[in-house]
CSV table of C-alpha atoms in Angstrom, one decimal:
chain,number,residue,atom,x,y,z
A,151,MET,CA,185.7,131.8,-62.5
A,152,SER,CA,187.9,131.3,-59.4
A,153,LYS,CA,190.5,129.4,-61.6
A,154,VAL,CA,190.5,132.3,-64.1
A,155,LEU,CA,191.2,134.8,-61.3
A,156,GLU,CA,193.9,132.6,-59.9
A,157,ALA,CA,195.5,132.3,-63.3
A,158,LEU,CA,195.5,136.1,-63.8
A,159,GLY,CA,197.1,136.4,-60.4
A,160,VAL,CA,199.9,134.0,-61.4
A,161,VAL,CA,200.7,136.0,-64.6
A,162,ARG,CA,200.9,139.3,-62.7
A,163,THR,CA,203.7,138.1,-60.4
A,164,GLY,CA,207.3,138.9,-61.0
A,165,LYS,CA,208.2,135.3,-60.3
A,166,PHE,CA,206.3,134.2,-63.3
A,167,TRP,CA,208.2,136.5,-65.7
A,168,LYS,CA,211.5,135.5,-64.2
A,169,GLU,CA,210.6,131.8,-64.9
A,170,PHE,CA,209.4,132.8,-68.4
A,171,LEU,CA,213.0,133.1,-69.5
A,172,ILE,CA,213.8,129.7,-68.0
A,173,MET,CA,210.9,128.1,-69.8
A,174,THR,CA,212.0,129.7,-73.1
A,175,LEU,CA,215.5,128.4,-72.8
A,176,GLY,CA,214.3,124.9,-71.7
A,177,MET,CA,212.0,124.7,-74.7
A,178,LEU,CA,214.8,125.7,-77.1
A,179,VAL,CA,216.8,122.8,-75.8
A,180,ALA,CA,213.8,120.4,-76.1
A,181,ALA,CA,213.3,121.7,-79.7
A,182,ILE,CA,216.9,120.8,-80.5
A,183,ALA,CA,216.5,117.3,-79.1
A,184,VAL,CA,213.3,116.7,-81.2
A,185,ASN,CA,214.3,118.4,-84.5
A,186,TYR,CA,217.9,117.1,-84.7
A,187,PHE,CA,217.8,113.7,-83.1
A,188,LEU,CA,214.3,112.3,-82.7
A,189,ILE,CA,212.8,113.1,-86.1
A,190,PRO,CA,215.7,112.2,-88.4
A,191,SER,CA,216.3,108.9,-86.7
A,192,LYS,CA,212.6,108.0,-86.6
A,193,ILE,CA,213.0,106.7,-83.1
A,194,ILE,CA,209.6,106.6,-81.3
A,195,VAL,CA,210.5,107.4,-77.7
A,196,GLY,CA,207.5,107.6,-75.4
A,197,SER,CA,206.6,111.2,-75.9
A,198,ILE,CA,204.0,113.3,-77.7
A,199,SER,CA,206.6,114.1,-80.3
A,200,GLY,CA,207.0,110.4,-80.9
A,201,LEU,CA,203.3,109.9,-81.1
A,202,SER,CA,203.1,112.8,-83.6
A,203,ILE,CA,205.7,111.1,-85.8
A,204,VAL,CA,203.5,108.0,-85.8
A,205,ILE,CA,200.3,109.9,-86.6
A,206,SER,CA,202.1,111.9,-89.3
A,207,GLY,CA,203.5,108.7,-90.8
A,208,VAL,CA,200.1,107.0,-90.9
A,209,LEU,CA,198.5,110.0,-92.5
A,210,GLU,CA,201.3,110.3,-95.0
A,211,ALA,CA,200.7,106.6,-96.0
A,212,ALA,CA,197.1,107.5,-96.5
A,213,GLY,CA,198.0,110.4,-98.8
A,214,ILE,CA,197.6,113.2,-96.3
A,215,ASN,CA,200.7,115.3,-95.6
A,216,ILE,CA,200.7,117.2,-92.3
A,217,LYS,CA,203.9,118.5,-90.7
A,218,ILE,CA,204.9,116.9,-87.5
A,219,SER,CA,205.1,120.3,-85.8
A,220,VAL,CA,201.4,120.9,-86.6
A,221,VAL,CA,200.4,117.5,-85.2
A,222,ILE,CA,202.4,118.3,-82.0
A,223,PHE,CA,200.5,121.6,-81.7
A,224,ILE,CA,197.1,120.0,-82.1
A,225,ILE,CA,197.7,117.2,-79.6
A,226,ASN,CA,199.2,119.6,-77.0
A,227,ALA,CA,196.3,122.0,-77.3
A,228,ILE,CA,193.9,119.1,-76.4
A,229,LEU,CA,196.0,117.9,-73.4
A,230,LEU,CA,196.4,121.4,-72.0
A,231,ILE,CA,192.8,121.4,-70.9
A,232,LEU,CA,193.7,118.4,-68.6
A,233,ALA,CA,196.7,120.3,-67.2
A,234,TYR,CA,194.6,123.3,-66.3
A,235,VAL,CA,191.8,121.4,-64.7
A,236,LEU,CA,193.6,118.6,-62.9
A,237,ILE,CA,196.9,120.2,-61.9
A,238,GLY,CA,196.2,123.9,-61.5
A,239,PRO,CA,196.3,127.3,-63.2
A,240,GLU,CA,200.0,128.0,-62.7
A,241,PHE,CA,201.1,124.6,-64.2
A,242,GLY,CA,198.4,125.0,-66.9
A,243,ILE,CA,199.5,128.5,-68.0
A,244,LYS,CA,203.2,127.7,-68.0
A,245,THR,CA,202.6,124.4,-69.9
A,246,VAL,CA,200.3,126.2,-72.4
A,247,TYR,CA,203.3,128.5,-73.3
A,248,CYS,CA,205.8,125.6,-73.4
A,249,ALA,CA,203.6,123.3,-75.4
A,250,LEU,CA,202.5,125.8,-78.0
A,251,VAL,CA,206.0,127.1,-78.7
A,252,LEU,CA,207.6,123.6,-79.2
A,253,GLY,CA,206.4,123.3,-82.8
A,254,PRO,CA,207.4,126.9,-83.8
A,255,MET,CA,210.8,126.5,-82.2
A,256,MET,CA,211.4,123.3,-84.2
A,257,ASP,CA,210.6,125.3,-87.3
A,258,LEU,CA,212.9,128.1,-86.1
A,259,TRP,CA,215.9,125.7,-85.6
A,260,GLU,CA,215.2,124.2,-89.0
A,261,ALA,CA,215.2,127.6,-90.6
A,262,ILE,CA,218.4,128.6,-88.8
A,263,TYR,CA,220.3,125.4,-89.6
A,264,PRO,CA,218.5,122.7,-91.6
A,265,VAL,CA,219.1,119.1,-90.3
A,266,GLN,CA,220.4,118.0,-93.7
A,267,ASN,CA,223.5,120.2,-93.2
A,268,LEU,CA,224.5,117.9,-90.4
A,269,PHE,CA,224.5,114.8,-92.7
A,270,THR,CA,228.2,114.3,-93.7
A,271,GLU,CA,228.1,111.0,-95.5
A,272,PRO,CA,226.1,109.8,-98.6
A,273,GLY,CA,222.9,108.1,-97.6
A,274,GLN,CA,223.1,109.3,-94.0
A,275,THR,CA,219.6,109.3,-92.5
A,276,SER,CA,220.3,110.7,-89.0
A,277,VAL,CA,222.6,113.2,-87.4
A,278,MET,CA,224.9,110.8,-85.5
A,279,ASN,CA,224.4,108.0,-88.2
A,280,ASP,CA,223.8,105.6,-85.4
A,281,VAL,CA,220.4,104.9,-83.8
A,282,TRP,CA,221.9,104.5,-80.3
A,283,PHE,CA,224.0,107.7,-80.4
A,284,ASP,CA,220.9,109.6,-81.6
A,285,LEU,CA,218.9,108.1,-78.8
A,286,CYS,CA,221.5,109.1,-76.2
A,287,CYS,CA,221.7,112.7,-77.4
A,288,PHE,CA,217.9,113.0,-77.5
A,289,VAL,CA,217.4,111.6,-74.1
A,290,LEU,CA,220.1,113.7,-72.4
A,291,LEU,CA,218.8,116.9,-73.9
A,292,LEU,CA,215.1,116.3,-73.4
A,293,SER,CA,215.6,115.0,-69.8
A,294,ALA,CA,217.6,118.1,-68.9
A,295,SER,CA,214.8,120.3,-70.3
A,296,GLN,CA,212.1,118.3,-68.5
A,297,ALA,CA,213.8,118.4,-65.1
A,298,ILE,CA,214.3,122.2,-65.4
A,299,LEU,CA,210.7,122.7,-66.3
A,300,PHE,CA,209.3,120.4,-63.6
A,301,ARG,CA,211.3,122.3,-61.0
A,302,ILE,CA,209.5,125.5,-61.8
A,303,ASN,CA,206.1,123.7,-62.0
A,304,ALA,CA,205.9,123.6,-65.7
A,305,SER,CA,206.4,121.0,-68.4
A,306,THR,CA,207.0,120.5,-72.1
A,307,GLY,CA,203.4,119.5,-72.5
A,308,GLY,CA,202.0,116.3,-74.0
A,309,LEU,CA,203.4,113.2,-72.2
A,310,ASP,CA,204.7,115.4,-69.4
A,311,ILE,CA,201.2,116.5,-68.6
A,312,LEU,CA,200.1,112.8,-68.2
A,313,ALA,CA,203.2,112.1,-66.1
A,314,LYS,CA,202.5,115.1,-63.9
A,315,ILE,CA,199.0,113.9,-63.3
A,316,VAL,CA,200.2,110.4,-62.4
A,317,ASN,CA,202.9,112.0,-60.1
A,318,LYS,CA,200.3,114.2,-58.3
A,319,TYR,CA,197.5,111.7,-57.8
A,320,LEU,CA,199.3,108.4,-57.6
A,321,HIS,CA,202.4,109.8,-55.8
A,322,MET,CA,204.9,108.0,-58.2
A,323,ASP,CA,208.3,109.5,-58.8
A,324,ILE,CA,208.2,111.8,-61.8
A,325,GLY,CA,210.7,109.6,-63.7
A,326,ALA,CA,208.6,106.5,-63.2
A,327,SER,CA,205.5,108.5,-64.3
A,328,VAL,CA,207.3,109.5,-67.5
A,329,THR,CA,208.3,105.9,-68.2
A,330,ALA,CA,204.9,104.5,-67.6
A,331,ALA,CA,203.1,106.9,-69.8
A,332,GLY,CA,205.8,106.8,-72.4
A,333,ALA,CA,205.8,103.0,-72.8
A,334,VAL,CA,202.2,103.0,-74.0
A,335,ILE,CA,203.0,105.6,-76.7
A,336,CYS,CA,206.1,103.6,-77.7
A,337,LEU,CA,203.9,100.7,-78.6
A,338,THR,CA,202.0,102.8,-81.2
A,339,ALA,CA,205.2,102.9,-83.2
A,340,LEU,CA,204.5,99.4,-84.4
A,341,ALA,CA,202.2,101.1,-86.9
A,342,ILE,CA,205.2,102.6,-88.9
A,343,ASN,CA,208.4,101.1,-87.5
A,344,PRO,CA,209.9,97.6,-87.3
A,345,LEU,CA,210.0,95.8,-83.9
A,346,ARG,CA,213.7,96.6,-83.6
A,347,LEU,CA,213.1,100.3,-83.5
A,348,VAL,CA,210.1,99.9,-81.2
A,349,ILE,CA,212.4,98.1,-78.7
A,350,VAL,CA,215.0,100.8,-79.0
A,351,GLY,CA,212.2,103.4,-78.2
A,352,LEU,CA,211.1,101.5,-75.1
A,353,ILE,CA,214.7,101.3,-73.9
A,354,GLY,CA,215.0,105.1,-74.6
A,355,THR,CA,211.8,105.8,-72.6
A,356,TRP,CA,213.1,103.8,-69.7
A,357,ILE,CA,216.4,105.7,-69.8
A,358,ASN,CA,214.5,109.0,-70.1
A,359,GLY,CA,212.7,108.3,-66.8
A,360,ILE,CA,215.9,107.4,-65.0
A,361,VAL,CA,217.8,110.5,-66.3
A,362,VAL,CA,214.8,112.8,-65.4
A,363,ASP,CA,214.9,111.5,-61.9
A,364,TYR,CA,218.7,112.1,-61.8
A,365,PHE,CA,218.5,115.6,-63.0
A,366,THR,CA,215.5,116.4,-60.8
A,367,ALA,CA,217.4,115.1,-57.7
A,368,SER,CA,220.5,117.0,-58.7
A,369,LEU,CA,218.6,120.3,-59.1
A,370,ASN,CA,216.7,119.8,-55.8
A,371,LYS,CA,219.7,118.6,-53.8
A,372,ARG,CA,220.3,120.2,-50.4
A,373,LYS,CA,222.8,119.5,-47.6
A,374,ARG,CA,221.5,118.3,-44.2
A,375,VAL,CA,224.3,119.6,-42.0
A,376,CYS,CA,224.9,118.6,-38.3
A,377,ILE,CA,227.5,120.6,-36.3
A,378,ILE,CA,228.6,119.9,-32.8
A,379,SER,CA,230.7,122.7,-31.3
A,380,LYS,CA,231.3,124.7,-28.2
A,381,ASP,CA,231.0,127.7,-30.4
A,382,TYR,CA,227.6,126.8,-31.5
A,383,ASP,CA,226.1,130.2,-30.7
A,384,ALA,CA,228.4,132.0,-33.1
A,385,ILE,CA,227.7,129.4,-35.8
A,386,ARG,CA,224.0,129.7,-35.2
A,387,ASN,CA,224.1,133.5,-35.5
A,388,TYR,CA,226.0,133.2,-38.8
A,389,ILE,CA,223.4,130.8,-40.3
A,390,ILE,CA,220.5,132.9,-39.2
A,391,ASN,CA,221.8,136.5,-39.8
A,392,ASP,CA,224.3,136.0,-42.7
A,393,LEU,CA,222.8,133.1,-44.6
A,394,LYS,CA,219.2,133.9,-43.7
A,395,ARG,CA,218.5,130.2,-43.0
A,396,GLY,CA,216.8,128.5,-40.1
A,397,CYS,CA,218.3,125.8,-37.9
A,398,SER,CA,217.4,123.6,-35.0
A,399,LEU,CA,219.4,123.1,-31.8
A,400,TYR,CA,219.6,119.8,-30.0
A,401,GLU,CA,221.2,118.9,-26.7
A,402,VAL,CA,223.4,115.8,-27.2
A,403,ILE,CA,225.6,113.7,-24.9
A,404,GLY,CA,229.0,112.4,-26.1
A,405,GLY,CA,229.1,108.6,-25.9
A,406,TYR,CA,232.8,108.6,-25.1
A,407,THR,CA,233.2,111.7,-22.9
A,408,GLY,CA,229.7,111.8,-21.4
A,409,GLU,CA,229.8,115.6,-21.9
A,410,LYS,CA,226.7,117.5,-22.8
A,411,GLN,CA,227.0,119.7,-26.0
A,412,MET,CA,224.7,121.4,-28.4
A,413,GLU,CA,224.2,120.2,-32.0
A,414,ILE,CA,223.1,122.5,-34.8
A,415,GLN,CA,221.1,121.0,-37.7
A,416,SER,CA,220.3,123.0,-40.8
A,417,LEU,CA,219.3,122.4,-44.5
A,418,LEU,CA,221.6,124.4,-46.8
A,419,THR,CA,222.4,124.7,-50.4
A,420,GLN,CA,225.9,123.6,-51.5
A,421,ASN,CA,227.1,127.2,-51.6
A,422,GLU,CA,225.7,127.9,-48.2
A,423,PHE,CA,227.3,124.8,-46.8
A,424,SER,CA,230.7,125.9,-48.3
A,425,ALA,CA,230.2,129.3,-46.6
A,426,VAL,CA,229.6,127.7,-43.2
A,427,MET,CA,232.7,125.6,-43.6
A,428,ALA,CA,234.8,128.6,-44.5
A,429,PHE,CA,233.3,130.6,-41.5
A,430,ILE,CA,234.3,127.8,-39.1
A,431,ARG,CA,237.8,127.5,-40.6
A,432,ASN,CA,238.4,131.2,-40.6
A,433,ASN,CA,237.4,131.5,-37.0
A,434,GLU,CA,239.3,128.4,-36.0
A,435,PHE,CA,236.3,126.9,-34.3
A,436,GLN,CA,236.6,123.3,-33.1
A,437,ALA,CA,233.7,121.4,-34.5
A,438,PHE,CA,232.5,117.9,-35.5
A,439,ILE,CA,230.6,118.2,-38.7
A,440,THR,CA,228.6,115.7,-40.7
A,441,ALA,CA,226.7,116.4,-43.9
A,442,GLY,CA,224.4,114.4,-46.2
A,443,ASN,CA,222.6,115.0,-49.4
A,444,VAL,CA,218.8,115.5,-49.3
A,445,SER,CA,217.0,115.4,-52.7
A,446,GLU,CA,213.4,116.3,-51.5
A,447,VAL,CA,212.4,118.9,-49.0
A,448,TYR,CA,208.8,119.6,-47.9
A,449,GLY,CA,207.3,122.0,-45.4
A,450,LEU,CA,208.6,125.4,-44.4
A,451,TRP,CA,212.0,125.3,-46.1
A,452,LEU,CA,211.8,127.9,-48.9
A,453,ARG,CA,213.9,128.2,-52.1
A,454,HIS,CA,213.9,132.0,-51.5
A,455,ARG,CA,215.6,132.8,-48.2
A,456,LYS,CA,213.9,134.9,-45.6
A,457,VAL,CA,215.3,136.9,-42.7
A,458,ASN,CA,213.1,135.8,-39.8
A,459,HIS,CA,213.3,132.2,-38.9
A,460,GLN,CA,212.2,130.5,-35.7
A,461,ILE,CA,214.8,128.5,-33.8
A,462,GLU,CA,213.6,125.2,-32.4
A,463,VAL,CA,215.4,124.1,-29.3
A,464,VAL,CA,214.9,120.5,-28.3
A,465,ASP,CA,216.1,119.1,-25.0
A,466,GLU,CA,216.8,115.3,-25.2
């Protein structure tokens, strides 16, 4: 009962409905990847879509014709129970929506522009007419969709649910989780595909994990900025009052001059870092600045900026 109430609380928030649009766009991209690149080329990359192609192929050989989109719908409906119970109501609700719309969105794209219209040569069996090009297009589109959805605590369903569970409980990178779960599914393709295509699928699954990690790191990237300046107080006020970010102050001693100075450290987005640099240049402050990329942030740093931040002063 508590999980049901928590789920209702999630749906009632404005944040959920803002992310609803992001989920819809992400799933439209995923549907393009599956409908136009995965299915025509018959590549079984480690995903529930790939597993659905295998199941549909096996059933077709037995004389039972079921659309791949229907198989995807059924498998996702079963796996969504795991998402809700093991990961949480927010992830579960979002993944329910994403997983259940994948099949209908594939049908929508097929109705808007049938995949056969993209075949330009006689006997062509895939959009790019080359298994490696089809694989690259599929992986890039799907990985971008997965990274966007993981960022807002959602997923495309299916394999991503298993990957998220592995990520949460075994603390593996999300890309490595996608690869590990996908490799098992790839091997099921031996039931309908030659070994060559199975190997292509395994390579695609590995690349998928790498690209998901890359996109995830890019979306989460922040700048760890260190500024040493005599005008530190003005810079500190700008970061707090204008950018609405927190910062820490450290007393440092110059190794060459032996002078004591104050160093400001802050985690900023790229746009915020550019604003700080412009502020320093426009005011002609003399400052020594270093900045490095940070791909993961835990604790009190919030994606949505707040006005009141505590300033930690550390004397060394």
